[in-house]
mmCIF file of C-alpha atoms in Angstrom:
data_model
loop_
_atom_site.group_PDB
_atom_site.id
_atom_site.type_symbol
_atom_site.label_atom_id
_atom_site.label_comp_id
_atom_site.label_asym_id
_atom_site.label_seq_id
_atom_site.Cartn_x
_atom_site.Cartn_y
_atom_site.Cartn_z
ATOM 1 C CA MET A 1 -4.271 32.767 -22.263
ATOM 2 C CA LYS A 2 -0.995 32.288 -20.659
ATOM 3 C CA SER A 3 -0.538 35.692 -19.428
ATOM 4 C CA ALA A 4 -4.252 35.401 -18.029
ATOM 5 C CA LEU A 5 -3.306 32.096 -16.176
ATOM 6 C CA LYS A 6 -0.632 33.540 -14.709
ATOM 7 C CA GLU A 7 -2.388 36.158 -13.379
ATOM 8 C CA VAL A 8 -4.919 33.964 -11.846
ATOM 9 C CA ASN A 9 -1.602 32.052 -10.076
ATOM 10 C CA LYS A 10 -0.280 35.473 -8.815
ATOM 11 C CA ILE A 11 -3.167 35.862 -7.287
ATOM 12 C CA GLY A 12 -3.724 32.816 -5.542
ATOM 13 C CA LEU A 13 -0.040 33.057 -4.557
ATOM 14 C CA GLN A 14 -0.326 36.119 -2.772
ATOM 15 C CA GLN A 15 -3.307 34.906 -0.536
ATOM 16 C CA ARG A 16 -1.434 31.158 0.248
ATOM 17 C CA THR A 17 0.048 31.578 4.306
ATOM 18 C CA ASP A 18 3.898 31.822 4.606
ATOM 19 C CA LEU A 19 3.762 28.161 5.852
ATOM 20 C CA TYR A 20 3.969 26.871 2.156
ATOM 21 C CA GLY A 21 5.926 29.931 0.952
ATOM 22 C CA VAL A 22 9.439 27.547 0.946
ATOM 23 C CA ALA A 23 7.878 24.635 -0.710
ATOM 24 C CA GLU A 24 6.286 26.672 -3.573
ATOM 25 C CA ASP A 25 9.010 27.131 -5.435
ATOM 26 C CA PHE A 26 9.847 23.420 -5.274
ATOM 27 C CA ILE A 27 6.328 22.343 -6.431
ATOM 28 C CA LYS A 28 6.380 24.132 -9.808
ATOM 29 C CA ASN A 29 9.768 23.039 -10.176
ATOM 30 C CA PHE A 30 8.270 19.344 -9.753
ATOM 31 C CA ILE A 31 5.489 19.741 -12.493
ATOM 32 C CA ASN A 32 7.692 21.938 -14.519
ATOM 33 C CA GLN A 33 10.136 19.069 -14.642
ATOM 34 C CA GLU A 34 7.578 16.112 -14.840
ATOM 35 C CA PHE A 35 5.914 17.801 -17.892
ATOM 36 C CA GLU A 36 9.720 18.922 -19.426
ATOM 37 C CA SER A 37 7.912 22.450 -19.945
ATOM 38 C CA ASP A 38 8.758 25.980 -18.314
ATOM 39 C CA ASP A 39 5.155 26.645 -17.546
ATOM 40 C CA ALA A 40 3.414 23.962 -16.879
ATOM 41 C CA ALA A 41 2.982 24.842 -13.116
ATOM 42 C CA GLU A 42 0.967 27.858 -14.446
ATOM 43 C CA PHE A 43 -1.827 25.468 -15.784
ATOM 44 C CA PHE A 44 -2.576 23.794 -12.508
ATOM 45 C CA HIS A 45 -4.866 24.846 -10.086
ATOM 46 C CA TRP A 46 -3.649 25.542 -6.559
ATOM 47 C CA ARG A 47 -5.812 24.646 -3.471
ATOM 48 C CA GLU A 48 -5.610 24.854 0.096
ATOM 49 C CA THR A 49 -9.175 23.565 0.951
ATOM 50 C CA LEU A 50 -10.082 20.828 2.870
ATOM 51 C CA SER A 51 -13.750 20.908 2.313
ATOM 52 C CA THR A 52 -15.265 18.391 -0.174
ATOM 53 C CA LYS A 53 -17.966 20.737 -0.847
ATOM 54 C CA ALA A 54 -15.258 23.538 -2.028
ATOM 55 C CA ILE A 55 -13.970 21.647 -4.612
ATOM 56 C CA GLU A 56 -14.907 22.718 -7.813
ATOM 57 C CA PRO A 57 -14.265 20.549 -11.766
ATOM 58 C CA LEU A 58 -11.058 21.219 -13.096
ATOM 59 C CA ALA A 59 -11.397 24.017 -16.024
ATOM 60 C CA GLU A 60 -10.436 22.236 -19.396
ATOM 61 C CA ASN A 61 -7.710 24.347 -19.633
ATOM 62 C CA ARG A 62 -6.022 22.622 -16.553
ATOM 63 C CA LEU A 63 -3.505 20.522 -16.455
ATOM 64 C CA GLY A 64 -4.086 19.327 -12.572
ATOM 65 C CA SER A 65 -4.438 20.620 -9.375
ATOM 66 C CA VAL A 66 -2.131 21.109 -6.372
ATOM 67 C CA HIS A 67 -3.719 20.416 -2.929
ATOM 68 C CA LEU A 68 -1.447 22.378 -0.502
ATOM 69 C CA ALA A 69 -3.577 20.927 2.474
ATOM 70 C CA ARG A 70 -1.911 18.311 4.226
ATOM 71 C CA MET A 71 -3.373 14.821 4.382
ATOM 72 C CA ASN A 72 -2.660 14.347 7.799
ATOM 73 C CA ASN A 73 -5.619 16.918 8.644
ATOM 74 C CA MET A 74 -8.261 15.393 6.201
ATOM 75 C CA ARG A 75 -11.057 14.250 8.563
ATOM 76 C CA ARG A 76 -11.897 11.744 5.736
ATOM 77 C CA VAL A 77 -8.911 11.172 3.154
ATOM 78 C CA ASN A 78 -10.424 9.210 0.944
ATOM 79 C CA LYS A 79 -13.602 10.476 0.843
ATOM 80 C CA PHE A 80 -11.521 14.025 -0.031
ATOM 81 C CA LEU A 81 -9.526 12.267 -3.019
ATOM 82 C CA GLU A 82 -12.715 10.316 -3.982
ATOM 83 C CA GLN A 83 -13.988 14.262 -4.651
ATOM 84 C CA VAL A 84 -10.924 15.190 -6.118
ATOM 85 C CA ASN A 85 -11.297 11.897 -8.915
ATOM 86 C CA ARG A 86 -15.086 13.118 -9.674
ATOM 87 C CA THR A 87 -13.814 16.610 -10.552
ATOM 88 C CA THR A 88 -10.685 15.458 -12.204
ATOM 89 C CA PRO A 89 -10.788 14.698 -15.896
ATOM 90 C CA GLY A 90 -9.431 11.462 -17.147
ATOM 91 C CA GLY A 91 -5.492 11.863 -17.688
ATOM 92 C CA LYS A 92 -5.278 15.100 -15.719
ATOM 93 C CA TYR A 93 -2.986 15.370 -12.444
ATOM 94 C CA VAL A 94 -3.174 15.663 -9.077
ATOM 95 C CA VAL A 95 -0.635 16.804 -6.360
ATOM 96 C CA VAL A 96 -0.996 15.725 -2.538
ATOM 97 C CA CYS A 97 1.417 16.290 -0.003
ATOM 98 C CA LEU A 98 1.910 15.105 4.150
ATOM 99 C CA GLU A 99 4.013 14.662 6.759
ATOM 100 C CA THR A 100 4.920 10.855 6.678
ATOM 101 C CA LYS A 101 4.708 8.734 9.596
ATOM 102 C CA ASP A 102 9.025 8.763 9.486
ATOM 103 C CA SER A 103 8.927 12.632 9.162
ATOM 104 C CA ARG A 104 6.780 12.927 12.365
ATOM 105 C CA ARG A 105 9.113 10.668 14.137
ATOM 106 C CA THR A 106 12.531 12.926 13.327
ATOM 107 C CA ARG A 107 10.412 16.100 13.704
ATOM 108 C CA ILE A 108 9.339 14.892 17.162
ATOM 109 C CA LEU A 109 12.567 13.093 18.479
ATOM 110 C CA ASN A 110 14.897 15.982 17.142
ATOM 111 C CA LYS A 111 12.556 18.705 18.774
ATOM 112 C CA PHE A 112 12.978 17.396 22.502
ATOM 113 C CA PRO A 113 15.828 16.378 24.696
ATOM 114 C CA ARG A 114 15.760 12.377 24.462
ATOM 115 C CA VAL A 115 14.400 11.825 28.291
ATOM 116 C CA ILE A 116 11.264 13.502 27.015
ATOM 117 C CA SER A 117 10.961 12.957 23.018
ATOM 118 C CA ARG A 118 10.403 9.344 23.103
ATOM 119 C CA PRO A 119 7.829 9.029 25.483
ATOM 120 C CA TYR A 120 6.134 11.899 23.858
ATOM 121 C CA TYR A 121 6.552 10.259 20.486
ATOM 122 C CA ALA A 122 5.240 7.099 21.693
ATOM 123 C CA LEU A 123 1.690 8.509 23.155
ATOM 124 C CA ASP A 124 1.547 10.598 19.971
ATOM 125 C CA PHE A 125 1.756 7.527 18.269
ATOM 126 C CA ILE A 126 -0.660 5.463 20.078
ATOM 127 C CA LEU A 127 -3.158 8.688 20.204
ATOM 128 C CA LYS A 128 -2.957 9.481 16.328
ATOM 129 C CA ARG A 129 -1.758 6.073 14.568
ATOM 130 C CA VAL A 130 -3.011 3.574 16.340
ATOM 131 C CA PHE A 131 -6.592 5.017 18.123
ATOM 132 C CA PRO A 132 -8.417 6.228 14.754
ATOM 133 C CA LYS A 133 -7.569 2.987 13.178
ATOM 134 C CA TRP A 134 -9.151 0.691 16.132
ATOM 135 C CA LYS A 135 -12.707 1.217 15.789
ATOM 136 C CA PRO A 136 -13.350 1.195 20.167
ATOM 137 C CA THR A 137 -10.749 3.962 20.286
ATOM 138 C CA TYR A 138 -12.013 5.246 16.777
ATOM 139 C CA LYS A 139 -14.315 8.181 17.886
ATOM 140 C CA ILE A 140 -12.182 9.115 21.172
ATOM 141 C CA TYR A 141 -9.341 9.805 18.668
ATOM 142 C CA PHE A 142 -12.072 12.084 16.498
ATOM 143 C CA TRP A 143 -13.462 13.850 20.268
ATOM 144 C CA LEU A 144 -9.574 14.922 20.739
ATOM 145 C CA THR A 145 -8.073 15.944 18.044
ATOM 146 C CA LYS A 146 -10.726 16.492 15.487
ATOM 147 C CA GLY A 147 -9.639 14.757 12.822
ATOM 148 C CA LYS A 148 -6.620 16.563 12.548
ATOM 149 C CA ASN A 149 -2.954 16.091 12.534
ATOM 150 C CA ARG A 150 -3.425 12.353 12.140
ATOM 151 C CA VAL A 151 -0.228 10.028 11.389
ATOM 152 C CA ILE A 152 -0.304 8.461 7.932
ATOM 153 C CA SER A 153 2.929 6.481 6.259
ATOM 154 C CA TYR A 154 4.200 7.129 2.849
ATOM 155 C CA THR A 155 2.796 3.439 2.026
ATOM 156 C CA GLU A 156 -0.723 4.300 3.094
ATOM 157 C CA ALA A 157 -0.864 7.755 1.473
ATOM 158 C CA VAL A 158 -0.005 6.027 -2.059
ATOM 159 C CA GLY A 159 -2.269 3.311 -1.501
ATOM 160 C CA ARG A 160 -5.057 5.335 -0.444
ATOM 161 C CA LEU A 161 -4.331 7.270 -4.290
ATOM 162 C CA PHE A 162 -4.435 4.309 -6.112
ATOM 163 C CA SER A 163 -7.530 2.627 -4.224
ATOM 164 C CA CYS A 164 -9.117 6.443 -5.264
ATOM 165 C CA GLY A 165 -8.191 5.997 -8.897
ATOM 166 C CA PHE A 166 -4.818 7.785 -9.119
ATOM 167 C CA GLU A 167 -1.381 6.351 -10.300
ATOM 168 C CA VAL A 168 1.675 7.628 -8.643
ATOM 169 C CA LYS A 169 4.011 8.944 -11.041
ATOM 170 C CA ASN A 170 6.718 10.855 -8.499
ATOM 171 C CA SER A 171 7.216 12.011 -4.980
ATOM 172 C CA MET A 172 9.521 14.178 -3.180
ATOM 173 C CA ARG A 173 10.244 15.462 0.459
ATOM 174 C CA VAL A 174 10.821 19.037 1.147
ATOM 175 C CA GLY A 175 11.788 19.698 4.887
ATOM 176 C CA ASN A 176 8.919 17.623 6.592
ATOM 177 C CA LEU A 177 6.350 17.542 3.907
ATOM 178 C CA THR A 178 5.993 14.889 1.585
ATOM 179 C CA TYR A 179 4.547 15.988 -2.247
ATOM 180 C CA ILE A 180 3.012 13.521 -4.301
ATOM 181 C CA ILE A 181 2.350 13.836 -7.957
ATOM 182 C CA ALA A 182 -0.429 11.604 -9.247
ATOM 183 C CA GLN A 183 -2.492 11.077 -12.623
ATOM 184 C CA LYS A 184 -6.282 10.024 -12.759
ATOM 185 C CA THR A 185 -6.387 6.716 -14.601
ATOM 186 C CA GLY A 186 -9.620 5.369 -13.457
ATOM 187 C CA GLU A 187 -12.630 5.046 -10.887
ATOM 188 C CA PRO A 188 -12.272 4.863 -7.020
ATOM 189 C CA ALA A 189 -12.729 1.376 -5.398
ATOM 190 C CA TYR A 190 -14.779 2.925 -2.674
ATOM 191 C CA ASP A 191 -13.208 0.127 -0.125
ATOM 192 C CA TYR A 192 -15.215 1.196 2.694
ATOM 193 C CA GLU A 193 -13.678 -1.382 4.962
ATOM 194 C CA PRO A 194 -10.190 -0.823 4.631
ATOM 195 C CA THR A 195 -8.398 -3.458 6.983
ATOM 196 C CA TYR A 196 -6.466 -1.790 9.465
ATOM 197 C CA GLY A 197 -6.036 -3.781 12.368
ATOM 198 C CA ALA A 198 -3.716 -6.780 13.329
ATOM 199 C CA LEU A 199 -5.339 -9.310 11.414
ATOM 200 C CA VAL A 200 -5.963 -8.816 7.761
ATOM 201 C CA ARG A 201 -8.158 -10.297 5.291
ATOM 202 C CA LEU A 202 -6.625 -10.649 2.096
ATOM 203 C CA ARG A 203 -8.428 -11.736 -1.278
ATOM 204 C CA ARG A 204 -6.686 -14.731 -3.158
ATOM 205 C CA VAL A 205 -7.416 -16.665 -6.098
ATOM 206 C CA GLY A 206 -8.452 -20.317 -5.209
ATOM 207 C CA LYS A 207 -9.705 -23.018 -6.685
ATOM 208 C CA ASP A 208 -12.092 -22.754 -10.110
ATOM 209 C CA GLY A 209 -10.622 -18.866 -9.702
ATOM 210 C CA ARG A 210 -12.788 -18.665 -6.451
ATOM 211 C CA LEU A 211 -11.692 -15.462 -4.766
ATOM 212 C CA PHE A 212 -11.487 -16.296 -1.274
ATOM 213 C CA ASN A 213 -10.262 -14.459 1.926
ATOM 214 C CA VAL A 214 -6.963 -15.370 3.478
ATOM 215 C CA PHE A 215 -6.693 -14.625 6.904
ATOM 216 C CA LYS A 216 -3.125 -13.431 8.076
ATOM 217 C CA PHE A 217 -0.944 -11.237 10.529
ATOM 218 C CA ARG A 218 -0.642 -7.675 8.870
ATOM 219 C CA THR A 219 3.021 -7.150 8.075
ATOM 220 C CA MET A 220 1.931 -4.066 5.435
ATOM 221 C CA HIS A 221 0.945 -0.326 6.238
ATOM 222 C CA PRO A 222 -2.961 -0.090 5.400
ATOM 223 C CA TYR A 223 -3.770 0.432 1.757
ATOM 224 C CA SER A 224 -0.937 -1.829 0.720
ATOM 225 C CA GLU A 225 -2.459 -4.293 -1.251
ATOM 226 C CA TYR A 226 -3.554 -1.106 -3.658
ATOM 227 C CA ALA A 227 0.146 -0.712 -4.657
ATOM 228 C CA GLN A 228 1.115 -3.770 -5.580
ATOM 229 C CA ASP A 229 1.558 -3.386 -8.517
ATOM 230 C CA TYR A 230 3.107 -0.010 -8.470
ATOM 231 C CA VAL A 231 5.906 -1.313 -6.407
ATOM 232 C CA PHE A 232 6.380 -4.425 -8.982
ATOM 233 C CA LYS A 233 6.529 -1.925 -11.866
ATOM 234 C CA MET A 234 10.014 0.323 -9.939
ATOM 235 C CA ASN A 235 11.566 -2.898 -8.557
ATOM 236 C CA ASN A 236 9.868 -5.867 -10.307
ATOM 237 C CA LEU A 237 11.298 -9.069 -8.027
ATOM 238 C CA GLU A 238 13.993 -10.860 -6.182
ATOM 239 C CA LYS A 239 14.927 -13.942 -5.164
ATOM 240 C CA GLY A 240 12.653 -16.020 -3.986
ATOM 241 C CA GLY A 241 9.875 -14.704 -6.312
ATOM 242 C CA LYS A 242 9.050 -11.737 -3.993
ATOM 243 C CA LEU A 243 8.430 -7.861 -4.591
ATOM 244 C CA LYS A 244 12.212 -6.466 -4.477
ATOM 245 C CA ASP A 245 12.903 -3.682 -1.618
ATOM 246 C CA ASP A 246 9.259 -3.764 -0.802
ATOM 247 C CA PHE A 247 8.488 -0.169 0.941
ATOM 248 C CA ARG A 248 5.234 -1.683 2.123
ATOM 249 C CA ILE A 249 6.562 -4.106 4.503
ATOM 250 C CA THR A 250 7.018 -2.762 8.356
ATOM 251 C CA GLY A 251 10.144 -3.608 10.396
ATOM 252 C CA TRP A 252 7.904 -5.690 12.840
ATOM 253 C CA GLY A 253 6.333 -7.099 9.493
ATOM 254 C CA LYS A 254 9.886 -8.364 8.096
ATOM 255 C CA ILE A 255 10.205 -10.545 11.259
ATOM 256 C CA PHE A 256 6.874 -11.803 11.191
ATOM 257 C CA ARG A 257 7.348 -12.932 7.531
ATOM 258 C CA LYS A 258 10.977 -14.573 8.599
ATOM 259 C CA LEU A 259 9.546 -16.432 11.519
ATOM 260 C CA TRP A 260 6.276 -17.225 9.620
ATOM 261 C CA ILE A 261 4.121 -15.844 12.169
ATOM 262 C CA ASP A 262 1.884 -13.605 10.141
ATOM 263 C CA GLU A 263 0.793 -17.136 8.291
ATOM 264 C CA LEU A 264 -0.119 -18.327 11.617
ATOM 265 C CA PRO A 265 -4.123 -17.484 10.901
ATOM 266 C CA MET A 266 -4.318 -19.365 7.905
ATOM 267 C CA LEU A 267 -4.567 -22.468 10.061
ATOM 268 C CA TYR A 268 -8.405 -21.014 9.888
ATOM 269 C CA ASN A 269 -8.598 -21.321 5.979
ATOM 270 C CA TRP A 270 -6.786 -24.617 6.226
ATOM 271 C CA LEU A 271 -9.658 -25.552 8.906
ATOM 272 C CA ARG A 272 -12.688 -24.282 6.637
ATOM 273 C CA ARG A 273 -10.983 -26.156 3.687
ATOM 274 C CA ASP A 274 -10.224 -23.081 1.692
ATOM 275 C CA MET A 275 -7.005 -24.320 1.674
ATOM 276 C CA LYS A 276 -4.987 -27.902 2.353
ATOM 277 C CA LEU A 277 -1.971 -28.797 3.834
ATOM 278 C CA VAL A 278 0.846 -28.949 1.071
ATOM 279 C CA GLY A 279 -0.545 -26.920 -2.062
ATOM 280 C CA VAL A 280 0.739 -23.772 -4.351
ATOM 281 C CA ARG A 281 0.151 -20.532 -2.162
ATOM 282 C CA PRO A 282 -2.689 -18.368 -3.005
ATOM 283 C CA LEU A 283 -1.777 -15.762 -4.607
ATOM 284 C CA SER A 284 -3.438 -11.895 -5.276
ATOM 285 C CA ASN A 285 -4.987 -11.104 -8.843
ATOM 286 C CA HIS A 286 -1.997 -9.289 -9.581
ATOM 287 C CA TYR A 287 0.760 -12.083 -8.991
ATOM 288 C CA TYR A 288 -1.629 -14.826 -10.673
ATOM 289 C CA SER A 289 -1.602 -12.571 -14.265
ATOM 290 C CA LEU A 290 2.605 -12.887 -14.241
ATOM 291 C CA TYR A 291 1.797 -16.606 -14.786
ATOM 292 C CA PRO A 292 2.089 -18.550 -18.014
ATOM 293 C CA LYS A 293 -1.554 -19.441 -19.037
ATOM 294 C CA ASP A 294 -1.370 -23.137 -18.769
ATOM 295 C CA VAL A 295 0.278 -22.965 -15.303
ATOM 296 C CA GLN A 296 -2.766 -20.526 -14.353
ATOM 297 C CA ALA A 297 -5.302 -23.287 -15.357
ATOM 298 C CA LEU A 298 -3.355 -26.334 -12.900
ATOM 299 C CA ARG A 299 -3.313 -24.095 -10.151
ATOM 300 C CA THR A 300 -7.054 -23.430 -10.526
ATOM 301 C CA SER A 301 -7.621 -27.026 -11.238
ATOM 302 C CA VAL A 302 -6.527 -27.674 -6.852
ATOM 303 C CA LYS A 303 -6.547 -25.914 -3.585
ATOM 304 C CA PRO A 304 -3.629 -24.231 -2.955
ATOM 305 C CA GLY A 305 -1.889 -24.837 0.184
ATOM 306 C CA LEU A 306 -0.163 -24.077 3.444
ATOM 307 C CA LEU A 307 3.537 -25.548 3.115
ATOM 308 C CA PRO A 308 3.871 -24.795 -0.992
ATOM 309 C CA PRO A 309 6.125 -26.840 -3.157
ATOM 310 C CA PHE A 310 9.068 -24.009 -2.738
ATOM 311 C CA TYR A 311 10.484 -25.029 0.317
ATOM 312 C CA ALA A 312 10.666 -28.707 -1.315
ATOM 313 C CA ASP A 313 12.722 -27.364 -4.331
ATOM 314 C CA MET A 314 14.096 -24.261 -2.974
ATOM 315 C CA PRO A 315 13.935 -21.986 -6.579
ATOM 316 C CA GLU A 316 15.315 -18.545 -6.469
ATOM 317 C CA THR A 317 14.050 -16.872 -9.788
ATOM 318 C CA PHE A 318 10.383 -16.178 -10.834
ATOM 319 C CA ASP A 319 11.117 -18.412 -13.437
ATOM 320 C CA GLU A 320 11.956 -21.474 -11.139
ATOM 321 C CA ILE A 321 9.507 -20.782 -9.064
ATOM 322 C CA VAL A 322 6.685 -21.136 -11.921
ATOM 323 C CA GLU A 323 8.496 -24.282 -13.016
ATOM 324 C CA SER A 324 8.448 -26.011 -9.901
ATOM 325 C CA GLU A 325 4.592 -25.322 -9.146
ATOM 326 C CA ARG A 326 3.938 -26.604 -12.797
ATOM 327 C CA VAL A 327 5.979 -29.896 -12.161
ATOM 328 C CA TYR A 328 4.127 -30.250 -8.447
ATOM 329 C CA LEU A 329 0.662 -29.753 -9.797
ATOM 330 C CA LEU A 330 1.509 -32.242 -12.743
ATOM 331 C CA ALA A 331 2.411 -34.584 -10.317
ATOM 332 C CA TYR A 332 -0.332 -33.755 -7.807
ATOM 333 C CA LEU A 333 -3.180 -33.971 -10.789
ATOM 334 C CA LYS A 334 -1.754 -37.944 -11.273
ATOM 335 C CA ASN A 335 -1.246 -39.153 -7.636
ATOM 336 C CA PRO A 336 -2.354 -36.723 -4.875
ATOM 337 C CA ILE A 337 -1.662 -38.163 -1.963
ATOM 338 C CA ARG A 338 1.764 -39.659 -3.093
ATOM 339 C CA THR A 339 2.803 -36.444 -4.085
ATOM 340 C CA ASP A 340 1.508 -34.742 -1.007
ATOM 341 C CA VAL A 341 3.430 -36.753 1.639
ATOM 342 C CA ARG A 342 6.574 -36.303 -0.615
ATOM 343 C CA TYR A 343 6.736 -32.866 -0.945
ATOM 344 C CA PHE A 344 5.311 -32.470 2.724
ATOM 345 C CA PHE A 345 8.577 -34.113 4.312
ATOM 346 C CA SER A 346 10.890 -32.600 1.246
ATOM 347 C CA ALA A 347 10.007 -29.328 2.868
ATOM 348 C CA LEU A 348 10.349 -30.511 6.210
ATOM 349 C CA TYR A 349 13.939 -31.615 5.892
ATOM 350 C CA ASN A 350 14.785 -28.165 3.980
ATOM 351 C CA ILE A 351 12.759 -26.126 6.785
ATOM 352 C CA PHE A 352 14.219 -27.901 9.957
ATOM 353 C CA ILE A 353 17.673 -29.216 8.959
ATOM 354 C CA LYS A 354 18.535 -26.605 6.196
ATOM 355 C CA ARG A 355 17.572 -23.762 7.907
ATOM 356 C CA ALA A 356 15.365 -22.254 5.426
ATOM 357 C CA ARG A 357 12.898 -19.582 5.600
ATOM 358 C CA SER A 358 10.294 -17.489 4.693
ATOM 359 C CA VAL A 359 10.944 -14.301 2.711
#
């Protein structure tokens, strides 16, 4: 069987273009190291097609598939990944590649003199990053480019894989291309309305466990919400209870968070009475699951708030944050008005006098 598979892969290698020739040895070593075997790559099906119709079911004797076509050139990335999911049995692997936003920037800026490269990169970013993600210019982008050479960040690629039922296992950059190995762990989320714009809607746990949309200014790459558990498993939490080394946050997003600019749209949630002025932060399902059961019950017994007890107590570790919220919630249930007034002025004192900042 192995000899037959080697012959199949040999034929496939002869048919591949020179463009991928340099990367093939890397991909093989990448797969072999992942599976701790000298010939694991021989049991992968190598594909170059961009057409979802041409993706056939993966044979039982294959460990997975390697897709050499760059995600940047896929007209509908999620449709492609959803088809890969449908044709891949559970537990099998898939390797995809792309030129990330950062790799593209480096390539363009090094390709031309500075006086040319900067304007060229700015125009390229607007046309191939902004246009396909904004409804008024979406059709213009596809008319001009036919969906080719789109700018995609590494975070977006990882998030799309998670949203389509794959768990990312490893990744490596070779030249201008980044290769990501993932395992099928479930079915696609079929997210037909992903958020791309400056204003995002985030599903959060509210009173009585009801999920509601929290409005914020974007500080992360698209599809970041699907990679939250992945980042947590890799880096855990840092001081202040935030995810450590969260690569999903953009450069300008860090500035927005430091100045609370990202949270200004939450005033709309306050006007809608989804939230109150003082109260615990509305959490995603993932963060909510990290809390002890008793604090989960306390959290869902009241509305979340714009100004959390965090700024009154200034806890540093996750356990301290949990205890701070427990104390606040128990006090609030006994005397709501007095508790919120006390926490409100304590938080303002820390923010304006002690210069506490959002993290």
